[in-house]
C-alpha positions as a printed NumPy array, in Angstrom:
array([[ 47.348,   6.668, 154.064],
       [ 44.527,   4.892, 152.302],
       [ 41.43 ,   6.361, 151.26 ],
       [ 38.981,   4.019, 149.37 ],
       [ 35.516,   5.129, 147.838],
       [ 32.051,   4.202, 149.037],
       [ 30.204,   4.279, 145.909],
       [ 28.891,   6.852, 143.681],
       [ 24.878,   7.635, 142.818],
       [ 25.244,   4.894, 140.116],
       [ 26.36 ,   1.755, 142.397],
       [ 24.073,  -0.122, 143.935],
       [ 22.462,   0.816, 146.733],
       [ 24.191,  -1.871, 149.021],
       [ 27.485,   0.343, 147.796],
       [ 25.705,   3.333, 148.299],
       [ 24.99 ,   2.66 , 152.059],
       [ 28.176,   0.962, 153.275],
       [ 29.199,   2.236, 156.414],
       [ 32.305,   4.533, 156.698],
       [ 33.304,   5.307, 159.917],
       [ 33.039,   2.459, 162.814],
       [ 30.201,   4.34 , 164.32 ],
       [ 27.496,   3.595, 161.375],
       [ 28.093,   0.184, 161.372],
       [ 25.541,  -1.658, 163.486],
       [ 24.476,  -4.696, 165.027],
       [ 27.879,  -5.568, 166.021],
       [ 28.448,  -3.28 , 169.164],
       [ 30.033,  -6.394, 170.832],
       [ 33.006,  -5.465, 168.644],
       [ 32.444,  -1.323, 167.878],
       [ 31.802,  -0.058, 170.893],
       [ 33.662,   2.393, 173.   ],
       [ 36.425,  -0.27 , 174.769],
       [ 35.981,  -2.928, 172.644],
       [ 39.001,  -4.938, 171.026],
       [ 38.247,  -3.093, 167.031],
       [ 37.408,   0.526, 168.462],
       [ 40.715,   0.695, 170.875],
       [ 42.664,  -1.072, 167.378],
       [ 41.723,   1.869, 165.693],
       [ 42.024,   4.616, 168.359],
       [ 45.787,   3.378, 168.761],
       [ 45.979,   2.924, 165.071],
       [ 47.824,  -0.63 , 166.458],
       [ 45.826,  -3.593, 163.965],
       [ 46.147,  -6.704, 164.762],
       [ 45.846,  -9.302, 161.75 ],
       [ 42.092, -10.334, 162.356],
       [ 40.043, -13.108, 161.377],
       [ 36.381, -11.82 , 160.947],
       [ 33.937, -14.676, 161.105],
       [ 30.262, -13.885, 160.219],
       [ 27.403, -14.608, 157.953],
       [ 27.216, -13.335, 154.452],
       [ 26.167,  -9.693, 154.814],
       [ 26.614,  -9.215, 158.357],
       [ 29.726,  -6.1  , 158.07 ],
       [ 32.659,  -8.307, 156.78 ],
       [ 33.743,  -6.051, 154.152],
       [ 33.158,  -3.401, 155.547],
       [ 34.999,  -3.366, 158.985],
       [ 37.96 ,  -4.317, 156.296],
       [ 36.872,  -0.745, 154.323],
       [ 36.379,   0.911, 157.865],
       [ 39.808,   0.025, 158.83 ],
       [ 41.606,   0.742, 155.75 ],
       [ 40.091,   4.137, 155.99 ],
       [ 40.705,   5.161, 159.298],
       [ 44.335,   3.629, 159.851],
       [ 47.941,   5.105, 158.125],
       [ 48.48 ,   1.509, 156.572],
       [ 48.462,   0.945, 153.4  ],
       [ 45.32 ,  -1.257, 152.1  ],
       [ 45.504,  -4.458, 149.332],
       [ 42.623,  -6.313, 148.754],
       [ 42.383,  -9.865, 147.735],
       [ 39.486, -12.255, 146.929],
       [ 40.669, -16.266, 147.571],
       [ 38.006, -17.048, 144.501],
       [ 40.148, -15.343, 142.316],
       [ 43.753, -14.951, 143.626],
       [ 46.926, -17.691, 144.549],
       [ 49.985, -17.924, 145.816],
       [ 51.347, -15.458, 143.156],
       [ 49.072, -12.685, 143.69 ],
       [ 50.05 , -12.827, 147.357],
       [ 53.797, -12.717, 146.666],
       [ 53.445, -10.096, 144.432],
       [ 51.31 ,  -7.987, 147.607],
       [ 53.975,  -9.091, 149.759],
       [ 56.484,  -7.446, 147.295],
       [ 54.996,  -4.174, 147.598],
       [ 54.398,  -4.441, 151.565],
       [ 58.253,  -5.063, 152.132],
       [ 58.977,  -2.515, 149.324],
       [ 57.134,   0.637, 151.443],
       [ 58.065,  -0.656, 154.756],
       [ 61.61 ,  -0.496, 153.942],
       [ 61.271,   2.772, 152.051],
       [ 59.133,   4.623, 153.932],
       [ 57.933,   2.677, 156.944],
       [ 54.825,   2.129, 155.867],
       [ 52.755,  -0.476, 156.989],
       [ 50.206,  -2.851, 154.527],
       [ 46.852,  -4.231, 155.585],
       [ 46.221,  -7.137, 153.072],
       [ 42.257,  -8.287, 153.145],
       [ 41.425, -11.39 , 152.16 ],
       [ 38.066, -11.942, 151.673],
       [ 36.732, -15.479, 151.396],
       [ 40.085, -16.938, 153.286],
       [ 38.699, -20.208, 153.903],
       [ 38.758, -20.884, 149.98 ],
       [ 42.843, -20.698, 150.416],
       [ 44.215, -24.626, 150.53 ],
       [ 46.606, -25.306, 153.257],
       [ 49.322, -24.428, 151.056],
       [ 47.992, -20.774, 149.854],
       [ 47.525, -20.428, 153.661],
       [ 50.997, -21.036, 154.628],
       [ 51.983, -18.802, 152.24 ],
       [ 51.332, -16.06 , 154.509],
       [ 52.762, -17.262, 157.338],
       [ 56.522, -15.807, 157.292],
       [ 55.494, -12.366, 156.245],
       [ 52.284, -12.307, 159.026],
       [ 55.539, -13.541, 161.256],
       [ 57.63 , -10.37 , 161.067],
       [ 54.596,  -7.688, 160.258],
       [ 55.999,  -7.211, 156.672],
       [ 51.606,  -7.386, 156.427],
       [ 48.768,  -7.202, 158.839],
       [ 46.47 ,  -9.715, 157.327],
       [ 42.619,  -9.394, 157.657],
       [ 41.076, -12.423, 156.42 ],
       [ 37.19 , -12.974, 155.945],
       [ 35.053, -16.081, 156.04 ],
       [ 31.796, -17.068, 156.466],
       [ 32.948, -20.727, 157.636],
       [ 34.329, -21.733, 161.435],
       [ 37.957, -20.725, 160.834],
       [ 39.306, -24.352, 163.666],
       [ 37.74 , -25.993, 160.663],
       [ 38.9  , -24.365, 157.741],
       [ 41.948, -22.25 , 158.891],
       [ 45.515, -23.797, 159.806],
       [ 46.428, -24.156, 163.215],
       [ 49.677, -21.792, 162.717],
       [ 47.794, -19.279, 160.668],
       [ 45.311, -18.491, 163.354],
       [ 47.649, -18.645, 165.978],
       [ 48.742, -15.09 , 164.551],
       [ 45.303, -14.031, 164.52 ],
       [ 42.86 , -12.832, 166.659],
       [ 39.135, -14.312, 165.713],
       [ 36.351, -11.496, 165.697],
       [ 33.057, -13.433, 165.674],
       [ 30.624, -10.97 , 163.714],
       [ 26.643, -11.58 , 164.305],
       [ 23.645, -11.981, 161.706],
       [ 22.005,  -8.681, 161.908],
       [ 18.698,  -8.657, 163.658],
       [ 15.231,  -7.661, 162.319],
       [ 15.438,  -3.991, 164.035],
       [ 19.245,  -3.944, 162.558],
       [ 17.884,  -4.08 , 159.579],
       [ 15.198,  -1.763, 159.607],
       [ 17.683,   0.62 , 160.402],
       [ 19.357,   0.044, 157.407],
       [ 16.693,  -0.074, 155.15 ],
       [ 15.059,   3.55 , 156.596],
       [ 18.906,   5.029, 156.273],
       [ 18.712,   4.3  , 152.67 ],
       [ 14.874,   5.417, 151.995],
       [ 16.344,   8.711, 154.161],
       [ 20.29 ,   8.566, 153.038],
       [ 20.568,  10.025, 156.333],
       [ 24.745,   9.113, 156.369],
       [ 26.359,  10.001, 152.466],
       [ 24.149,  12.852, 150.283],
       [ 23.058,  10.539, 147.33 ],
       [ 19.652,  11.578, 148.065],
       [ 16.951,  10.257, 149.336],
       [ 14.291,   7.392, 147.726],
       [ 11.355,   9.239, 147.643],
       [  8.974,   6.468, 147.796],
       [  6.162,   6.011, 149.43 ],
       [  5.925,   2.691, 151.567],
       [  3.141,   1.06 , 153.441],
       [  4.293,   0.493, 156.888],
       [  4.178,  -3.393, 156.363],
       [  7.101,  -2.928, 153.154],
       [ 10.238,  -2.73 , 155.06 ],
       [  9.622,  -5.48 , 158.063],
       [  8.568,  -7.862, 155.191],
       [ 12.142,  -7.221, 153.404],
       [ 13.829,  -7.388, 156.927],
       [ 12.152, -11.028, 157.4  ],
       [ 12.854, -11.814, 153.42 ],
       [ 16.653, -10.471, 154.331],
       [ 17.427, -13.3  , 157.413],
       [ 20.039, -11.364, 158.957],
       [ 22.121, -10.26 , 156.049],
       [ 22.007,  -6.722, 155.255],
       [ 23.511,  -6.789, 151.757],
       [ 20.472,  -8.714, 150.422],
       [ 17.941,  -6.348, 152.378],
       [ 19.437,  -3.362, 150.315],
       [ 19.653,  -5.153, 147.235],
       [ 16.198,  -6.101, 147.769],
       [ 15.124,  -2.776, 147.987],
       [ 17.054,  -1.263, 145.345],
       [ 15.156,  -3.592, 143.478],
       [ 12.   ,  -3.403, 144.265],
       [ 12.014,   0.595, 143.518],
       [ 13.497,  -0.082, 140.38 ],
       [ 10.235,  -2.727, 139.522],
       [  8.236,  -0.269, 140.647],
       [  9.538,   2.993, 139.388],
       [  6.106,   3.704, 137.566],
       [  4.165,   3.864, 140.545],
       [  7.088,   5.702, 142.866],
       [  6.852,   8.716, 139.694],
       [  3.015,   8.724, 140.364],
       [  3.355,   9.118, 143.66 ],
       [  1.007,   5.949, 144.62 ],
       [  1.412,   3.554, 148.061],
       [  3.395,   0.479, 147.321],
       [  2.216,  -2.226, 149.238],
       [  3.205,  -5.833, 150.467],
       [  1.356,  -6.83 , 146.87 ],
       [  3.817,  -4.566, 144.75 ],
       [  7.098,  -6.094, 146.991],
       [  5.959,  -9.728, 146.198],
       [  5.451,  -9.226, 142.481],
       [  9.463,  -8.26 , 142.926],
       [ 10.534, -11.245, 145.289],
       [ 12.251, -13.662, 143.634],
       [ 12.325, -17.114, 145.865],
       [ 15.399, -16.703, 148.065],
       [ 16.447, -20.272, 149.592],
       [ 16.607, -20.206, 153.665],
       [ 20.282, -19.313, 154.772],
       [ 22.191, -22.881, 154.712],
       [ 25.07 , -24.37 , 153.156],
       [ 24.933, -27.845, 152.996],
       [ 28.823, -28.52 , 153.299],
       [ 29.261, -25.877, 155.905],
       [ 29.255, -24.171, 159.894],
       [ 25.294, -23.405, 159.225],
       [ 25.045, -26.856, 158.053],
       [ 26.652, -28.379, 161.135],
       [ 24.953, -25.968, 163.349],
       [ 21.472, -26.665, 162.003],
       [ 22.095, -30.647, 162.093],
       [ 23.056, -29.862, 166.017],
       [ 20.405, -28.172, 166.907],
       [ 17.831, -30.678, 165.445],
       [ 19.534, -33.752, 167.688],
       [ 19.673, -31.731, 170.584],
       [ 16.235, -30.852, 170.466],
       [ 15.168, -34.446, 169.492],
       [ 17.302, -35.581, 172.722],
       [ 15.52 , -32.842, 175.03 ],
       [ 11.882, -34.203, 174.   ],
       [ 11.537, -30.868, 172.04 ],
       [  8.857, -32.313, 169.115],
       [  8.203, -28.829, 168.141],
       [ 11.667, -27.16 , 167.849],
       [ 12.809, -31.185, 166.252],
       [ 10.116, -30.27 , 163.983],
       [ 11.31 , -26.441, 163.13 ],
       [ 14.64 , -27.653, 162.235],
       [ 13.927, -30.504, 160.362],
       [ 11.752, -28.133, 157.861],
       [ 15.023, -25.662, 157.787],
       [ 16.877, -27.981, 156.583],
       [ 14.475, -29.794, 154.021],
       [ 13.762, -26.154, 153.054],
       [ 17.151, -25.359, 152.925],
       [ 17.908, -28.382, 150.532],
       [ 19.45 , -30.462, 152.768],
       [ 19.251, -34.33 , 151.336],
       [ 16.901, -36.294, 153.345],
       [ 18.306, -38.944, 153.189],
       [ 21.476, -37.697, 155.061],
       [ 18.179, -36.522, 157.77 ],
       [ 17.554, -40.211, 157.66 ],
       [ 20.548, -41.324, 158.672],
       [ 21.035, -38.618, 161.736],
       [ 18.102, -39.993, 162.811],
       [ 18.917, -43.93 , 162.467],
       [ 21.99 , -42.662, 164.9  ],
       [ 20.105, -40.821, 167.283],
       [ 17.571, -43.811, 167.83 ],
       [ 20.713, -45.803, 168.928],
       [ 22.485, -43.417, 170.533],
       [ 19.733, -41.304, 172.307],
       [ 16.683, -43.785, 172.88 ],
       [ 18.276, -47.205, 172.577],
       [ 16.18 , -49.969, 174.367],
       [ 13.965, -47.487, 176.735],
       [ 12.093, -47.618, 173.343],
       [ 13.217, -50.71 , 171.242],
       [ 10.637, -49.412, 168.305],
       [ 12.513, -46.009, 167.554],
       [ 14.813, -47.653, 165.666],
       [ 12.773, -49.778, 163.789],
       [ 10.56 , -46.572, 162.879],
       [ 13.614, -44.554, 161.938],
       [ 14.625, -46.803, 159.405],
       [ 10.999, -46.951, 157.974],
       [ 10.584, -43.951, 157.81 ],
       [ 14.276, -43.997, 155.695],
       [ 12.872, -46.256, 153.612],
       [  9.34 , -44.046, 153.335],
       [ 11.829, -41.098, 151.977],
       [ 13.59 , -43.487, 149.785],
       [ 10.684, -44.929, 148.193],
       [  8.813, -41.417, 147.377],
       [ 11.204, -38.773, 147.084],
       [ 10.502, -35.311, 148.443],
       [  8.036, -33.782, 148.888],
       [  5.886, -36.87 , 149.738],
       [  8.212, -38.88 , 151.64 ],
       [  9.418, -36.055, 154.332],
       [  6.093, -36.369, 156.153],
       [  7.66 , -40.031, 156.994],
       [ 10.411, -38.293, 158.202],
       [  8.29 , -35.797, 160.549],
       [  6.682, -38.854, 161.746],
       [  9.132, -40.384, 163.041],
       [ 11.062, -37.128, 164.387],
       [  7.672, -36.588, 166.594],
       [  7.89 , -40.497, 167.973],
       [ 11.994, -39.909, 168.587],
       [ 11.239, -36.663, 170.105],
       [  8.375, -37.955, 172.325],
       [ 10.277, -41.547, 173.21 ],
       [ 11.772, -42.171, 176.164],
       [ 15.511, -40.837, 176.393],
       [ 18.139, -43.541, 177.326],
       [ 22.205, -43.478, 176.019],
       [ 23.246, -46.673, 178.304],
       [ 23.676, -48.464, 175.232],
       [ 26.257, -45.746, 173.677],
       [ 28.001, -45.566, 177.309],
       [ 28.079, -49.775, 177.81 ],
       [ 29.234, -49.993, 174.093],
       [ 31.887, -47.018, 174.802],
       [ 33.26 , -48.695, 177.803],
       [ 33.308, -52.206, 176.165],
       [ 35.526, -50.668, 173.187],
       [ 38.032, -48.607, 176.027],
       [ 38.613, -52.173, 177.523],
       [ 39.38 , -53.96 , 174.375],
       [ 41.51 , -51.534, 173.448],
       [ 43.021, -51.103, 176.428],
       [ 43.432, -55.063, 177.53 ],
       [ 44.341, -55.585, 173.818],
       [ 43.506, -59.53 , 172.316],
       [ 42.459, -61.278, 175.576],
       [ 41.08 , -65.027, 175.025],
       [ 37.89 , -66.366, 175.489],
       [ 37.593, -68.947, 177.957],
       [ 38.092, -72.361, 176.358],
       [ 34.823, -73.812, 178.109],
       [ 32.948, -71.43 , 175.82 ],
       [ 34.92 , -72.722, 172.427],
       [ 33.397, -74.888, 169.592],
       [ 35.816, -78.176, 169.966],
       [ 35.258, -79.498, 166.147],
       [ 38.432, -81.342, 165.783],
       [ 39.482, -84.077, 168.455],
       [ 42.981, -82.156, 168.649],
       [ 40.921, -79.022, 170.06 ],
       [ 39.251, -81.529, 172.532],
       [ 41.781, -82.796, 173.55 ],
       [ 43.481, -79.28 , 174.861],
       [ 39.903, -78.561, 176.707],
       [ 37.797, -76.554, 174.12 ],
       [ 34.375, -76.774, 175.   ],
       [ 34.951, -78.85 , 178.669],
       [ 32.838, -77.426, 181.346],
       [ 30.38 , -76.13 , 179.19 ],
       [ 26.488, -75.436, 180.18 ],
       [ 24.119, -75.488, 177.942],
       [ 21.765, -72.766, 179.495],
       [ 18.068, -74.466, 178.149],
       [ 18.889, -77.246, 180.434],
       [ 18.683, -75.249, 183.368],
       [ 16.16 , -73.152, 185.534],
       [ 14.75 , -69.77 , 183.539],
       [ 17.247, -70.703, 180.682],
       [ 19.961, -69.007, 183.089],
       [ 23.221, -71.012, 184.328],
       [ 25.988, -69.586, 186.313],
       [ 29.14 , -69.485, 183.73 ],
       [ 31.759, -67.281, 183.12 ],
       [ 31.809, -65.29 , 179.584],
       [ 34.4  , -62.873, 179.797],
       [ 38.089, -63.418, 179.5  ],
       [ 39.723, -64.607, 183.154],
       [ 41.107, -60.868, 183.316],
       [ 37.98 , -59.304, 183.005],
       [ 35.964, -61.88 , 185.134],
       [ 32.679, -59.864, 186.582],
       [ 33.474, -56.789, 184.657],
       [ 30.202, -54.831, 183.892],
       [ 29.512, -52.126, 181.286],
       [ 25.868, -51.644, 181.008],
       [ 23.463, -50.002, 183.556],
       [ 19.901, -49.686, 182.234],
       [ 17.646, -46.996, 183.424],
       [ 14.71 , -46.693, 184.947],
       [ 12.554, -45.273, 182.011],
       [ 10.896, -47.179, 179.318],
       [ 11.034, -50.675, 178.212],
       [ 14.548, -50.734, 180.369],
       [ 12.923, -50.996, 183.116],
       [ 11.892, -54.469, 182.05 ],
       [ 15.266, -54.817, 180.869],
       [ 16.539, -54.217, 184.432],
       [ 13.943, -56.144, 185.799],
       [ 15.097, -58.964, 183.962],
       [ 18.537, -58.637, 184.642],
       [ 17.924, -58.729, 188.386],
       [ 15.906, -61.801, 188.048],
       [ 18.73 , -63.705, 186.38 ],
       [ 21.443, -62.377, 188.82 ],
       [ 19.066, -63.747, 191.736],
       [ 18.819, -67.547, 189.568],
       [ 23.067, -67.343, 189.115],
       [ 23.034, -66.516, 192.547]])
């Protein structure tokens, strides 16, 4: 059985304080507690192969370390940055080796998984298959994106949550204590602001809390020795600028870019607002901002405001023209007139349906009555006869047929009753009732 260390009085104090038993770790109770899937694994000493899906420093690692500690498998560990295909045949090697000798099982951990191609992830398929290992893979990216199909078909997904601000706190006043592994404590003396401000500074991952810390009292090792208060002043001097949590090619990216549309399409000007600055702040290219929005004043707006559009690609060309920072105040401009429009997706749906049908009724023919006739051979076979020209007649409206004989009174567009589509409707009814 496996025992792996937890640090010594030299590693750093993110080491120092990582949880050993299941019981320390916190903030993921959904998964710990008493009944849940991960304590009953490990009461029955029965592991599935896992997939543990989190943020970076939300327990990863160490639910890997917790398991390999608590279980009678053996425990390999593996980083996808670093390994390949031959460092997991050689594992696999081993695992069959001791299972076959000595019916010992092997927990392989593969942290980073989603950094494996689809080939380095088939890889483990077969010995996954017929429990020659119990994989435990980590990632911080949505494993239907990143995963195959057949590789997490064998495993079951643990979602793992960002740590909250009290989480944290927790954390951070276990490590001034060391109330869990005899190191010692900090002996510091802390304001009462210090540790909330490195909780907020931290966003939910505890690794970067502790690390925070650890160097913070290392900065200010003169004035822990004399004994004096360190204050919010004394933590900033030791803050280097950490970016807001985002990846750009990413789940937080896609999640961020989702909640900004949503909240544009639910007349939300101040959460629209919120997430447009976490992603500018996050590094996000505005330009690619631009464009979201170009889409949403089709899809979400449409002609209940015809002017969203034409603002949304001003205020592209606004960002274009002078760069950040000056040009994303064109870009909250126009995310407060999208956000405050009126909402209307008939355009999206009419367009939608029009596409099924052509698809669906494949390449249909106009009517000839509606064809150009330029050669006398095209006359002759009835292109163009029966045509109306619609400014001779009443309201520039004539009764004619447009759509293919097939599709004759087919309709795919129903404006509603908000916005300059009322007008639209309005206008619409008044040419039915000249047809008629």
């Amino acid at each position: 059985m496996s025992r792996l260390a937890f640090g010594t009085p030299s590693s750093p104090l993110a080491d120092r304080m990582r949880p050993q038993i299941l019981a320390q770790i916190v903030g993921q109770e959904h998964l710990t507690a008493k009944g849940m899937l991960l304590y009953e694994a490990l009461e029955n000493n029965r592991i599935p192969s896992l997939i543990l899906w989190g943020p970076p420093g939300c327990g990863k690692t160490t639910i890997a370390r917790v398991i390999a500690n608590k279980t009678k498998y053996r425990f390999e560990a593996l980083s996808a940055v670093l390994a390949g295909v031959k460092e997991v045949r050689e594992v696999v090697q081993t695992a069959r080796g001791e299972l076959d000798s000595g019916g010992v099982g092997t927990i392989l951990f593969v942290d980073e998984i989603h950094r494996f191609n689809k080939g380095q992830q088939d890889a483990f398929l077969p010995f996954v298959e017929d429990g020659t290992i119990t994989l435990i893979g980590a990632t911080t990216q949505n494993p239907s994106f990143e995963l195959n199909g057949a590789l997490l078909s064998r495993c079951q997904v643990m979602v793992l949550k960002p740590l909250g601000k009290d989480d944290l706190l927790l954390l951070l006043q276990r490590a001034i204590d060391d109330s869990i592994h005899g190191f010692g404590p900090l002996n510091i003396n802390l304001a009462p602001e210090v540790l909330p401000e490195i909780a907020n500074q931290a966003d939910g991952d505890a690794r970067y809390s502790l690390n925070l810390l650890d160097s913070f009292v290392e900065i200010a090792s003169q004035k822990i020795a004399a004994g004096d208060l360190l204050n919010i002043d004394d933590l900033t001097k030791s803050l280097n600028h950490r970016a807001t949590l985002y990846d750009k090619t990413g789940e937080f990216h896609y999640n961020l870019i989702s909640a900004f549309h949503k909240s544009l399409r639910g007349s939300d000007v101040d959460a629209a607002l919120y997430w447009l600055a976490r992603m500018l702040e996050g590094g996000e290219d505005g330009m690619y901002i631009a464009r979201r929005m170009v889409r949403f004043a089709s899809e979400d707006i449409g002609n209940a405001d015809p002017q969203a559009l034409a603002i949304s690609l001003h205020a592209k060309e606004s960002y274009h023209f002078l760069g950040s920072p000056e040009g994303e105040l064109a870009l909250a401009q126009a995310v407060i007139y999208l956000a405050s429009a009126p909402k209307s997706n008939s355009a999206y749906v009419a367009f939608k349906k029009a596409q099924d049908c052509a698809r669906k009724n494949g390449p249909l023919p106009p009517p000839s009555h509606i064809l150009n006739a330029p050669t006398k051979l095209m006359k002759d076979l009835g292109y163009g006869k029966g045509y109306l020209y619609a400014h001779d007649y009443e309201g520039g409206v004539v009764t004619q047929e447009y759509m293919p004989e097939t599709l004759k009174n087919k309709k795919f567009f129903q404006p509603v009753q908000r916005g300059f589509e009322r007008e639209i409707a309005r206008r619409l009814e008044y040419w039915q009732k000249l047809k008629r």
